[in-house]
Amino acid sequence: SLASHIGDYQFDNLLLNAAGVRCSTTDELNKTLDSMAGGCVTKSATPEERAGNESPRMKALPLGSINSMGLPNHGIDYYLKFAEENQGKNGKQVILSIAGLSIDQNIEMLKKVQDSSFSGLTELNLSCPNVKGKSQVGYDFDAVRDVLTSTFKFFKKPLGLKLPPYFDFNQFNGIAEVLNDFPITYINVINSIGNGLVVDPETESVVIKPKGGFGGLGGDYVKPTALANVRALRQRLNPEISIIGTGGIKSGMDVFEHVLCGANLVQIGTAFGYEGTPIFERISKELKEIMDKKGYKTLDDFRGKLKTI
Ligand code: DHB
């Protein structure tokens, strides 16, 4: 079985899309809910609709992707309506992602969610790297504490956090210390590795237009960083906080590795962008074959059991 859960929320399959990829329209979201995925995540919403950055703003590469989308989305009302209407469709969860450009915008959207009929998981994205002039909240631990303090004064529904990748043990310790002070349902690590730069030596040029070519990296480039964040945070967070592992997943073996590091669910971004919804069936089959070979019947049989030498 590939079943798992986050808090009280059951998922028949641990695989989901990652926020941002093929999840901007109700058509895309319904395709994922109708696939073998265990649920879907909506494109991170802002209070109003946004067009996002100039194109080209995403480039597929042999080892992954670089993007600087700039939060193109249809606005919170669009995604909240979809979430209210479709949570539970095919027995699956809709995770509602929100990414305000300020604390006030996040509070404004969370109040709408609190006052709505939506009873699923909300994912507060503190790690968008692509909006010009806005730094990633997840790297400012005092700002993370402030937004969570304001949020939990009124927000009584289950909350997850999408976090940026951390690279130093001081960062792992610092963010865990903040998060452990709040009733967070889950964290999701990692968002893209922000502000990488891909160079095309043929044209002697950058490959995406916004921000002079700087953008968030996904795919093979980021898997070891993602595994490190899942593992390091699993070792530091209260056991009540679940972990969604995101980063570099394109095969059943990649999922196996994320679960060994402690992931309860996983999300697929870059590779889902390339392959579309058939990827959920392919990876499910690959993971089941690995588990069969190893004699594992459930994800609990190996979750978090990574060995050290
Ligand atoms: C975008 C990218 C992100 O990594 C994110 O978390 C939110 C938005 C974007 O550029 O649209």
mmCIF file of N, CA and C and ligand atoms in Angstrom, residues 43-44 67-72 125 127-130 191-192, ligand 1:
data_model
loop_
_atom_site.group_PDB
_atom_site.id
_atom_site.type_symbol
_atom_site.label_atom_id
_atom_site.label_comp_id
_atom_site.label_asym_id
_atom_site.label_seq_id
_atom_site.Cartn_x
_atom_site.Cartn_y
_atom_site.Cartn_z
ATOM 1 N N LYS A 43 -2.000 26.133 -7.389
ATOM 2 C CA LYS A 43 -0.990 27.170 -7.614
ATOM 3 C C LYS A 43 -1.068 28.191 -6.481
ATOM 4 N N SER A 44 0.094 28.588 -5.964
ATOM 5 C CA SER A 44 0.095 29.559 -4.860
ATOM 6 C C SER A 44 -0.680 30.811 -5.254
ATOM 7 N N ASN A 67 13.183 28.412 -13.251
ATOM 8 C CA ASN A 67 12.004 29.218 -13.534
ATOM 9 C C ASN A 67 12.020 30.502 -12.719
ATOM 10 N N SER A 68 11.381 31.496 -13.299
ATOM 11 C CA SER A 68 11.082 32.711 -12.548
ATOM 12 C C SER A 68 9.697 33.167 -12.984
ATOM 13 N N MET A 69 8.700 32.415 -12.524
ATOM 14 C CA MET A 69 7.322 32.641 -12.977
ATOM 15 C C MET A 69 6.768 33.959 -12.432
ATOM 16 N N GLY A 70 7.068 34.254 -11.178
ATOM 17 C CA GLY A 70 6.566 35.499 -10.591
ATOM 18 C C GLY A 70 5.115 35.432 -10.159
ATOM 19 N N LEU A 71 4.702 34.244 -9.719
ATOM 20 C CA LEU A 71 3.366 34.050 -9.147
ATOM 21 C C LEU A 71 2.196 34.392 -10.075
ATOM 22 N N PRO A 72 2.240 33.951 -11.324
ATOM 23 C CA PRO A 72 1.028 34.090 -12.137
ATOM 24 C C PRO A 72 -0.055 33.207 -11.526
ATOM 25 N N ASN A 125 2.893 29.438 1.765
ATOM 26 C CA ASN A 125 4.175 29.395 1.060
ATOM 27 C C ASN A 125 5.044 30.568 1.507
ATOM 28 N N SER A 127 8.257 30.875 0.743
ATOM 29 C CA SER A 127 9.522 30.623 0.046
ATOM 30 C C SER A 127 9.519 30.913 -1.437
ATOM 31 N N CYS A 128 8.648 31.793 -1.919
ATOM 32 C CA CYS A 128 8.714 32.122 -3.344
ATOM 33 C C CYS A 128 9.946 32.990 -3.619
ATOM 34 N N PRO A 129 10.827 32.544 -4.497
ATOM 35 C CA PRO A 129 12.058 33.309 -4.750
ATOM 36 C C PRO A 129 11.967 34.270 -5.919
ATOM 37 N N ASN A 130 10.820 34.372 -6.569
ATOM 38 C CA ASN A 130 10.807 34.966 -7.905
ATOM 39 C C ASN A 130 10.092 36.292 -8.049
ATOM 40 N N ASN A 191 11.118 24.143 -1.409
ATOM 41 C CA ASN A 191 10.814 24.916 -2.596
ATOM 42 C C ASN A 191 12.064 24.872 -3.481
ATOM 43 N N SER A 192 11.984 25.486 -4.646
ATOM 44 C CA SER A 192 13.143 25.497 -5.547
ATOM 45 C C SER A 192 14.347 26.138 -4.853
HETATM 46 C C1 DHB B 1 6.744 30.975 -7.791
HETATM 47 C C2 DHB B 1 7.835 30.212 -7.559
HETATM 48 C C3 DHB B 1 7.966 29.583 -6.350
HETATM 49 O O1 DHB B 1 9.032 28.791 -6.080
HETATM 50 C C4 DHB B 1 6.993 29.738 -5.393
HETATM 51 O O2 DHB B 1 7.125 29.133 -4.221
HETATM 52 C C5 DHB B 1 5.886 30.503 -5.635
HETATM 53 C C6 DHB B 1 5.772 31.127 -6.844
HETATM 54 C C7 DHB B 1 6.587 31.670 -9.042
HETATM 55 O O3 DHB B 1 7.588 32.193 -9.562
HETATM 56 O O4 DHB B 1 5.444 31.784 -9.534
#
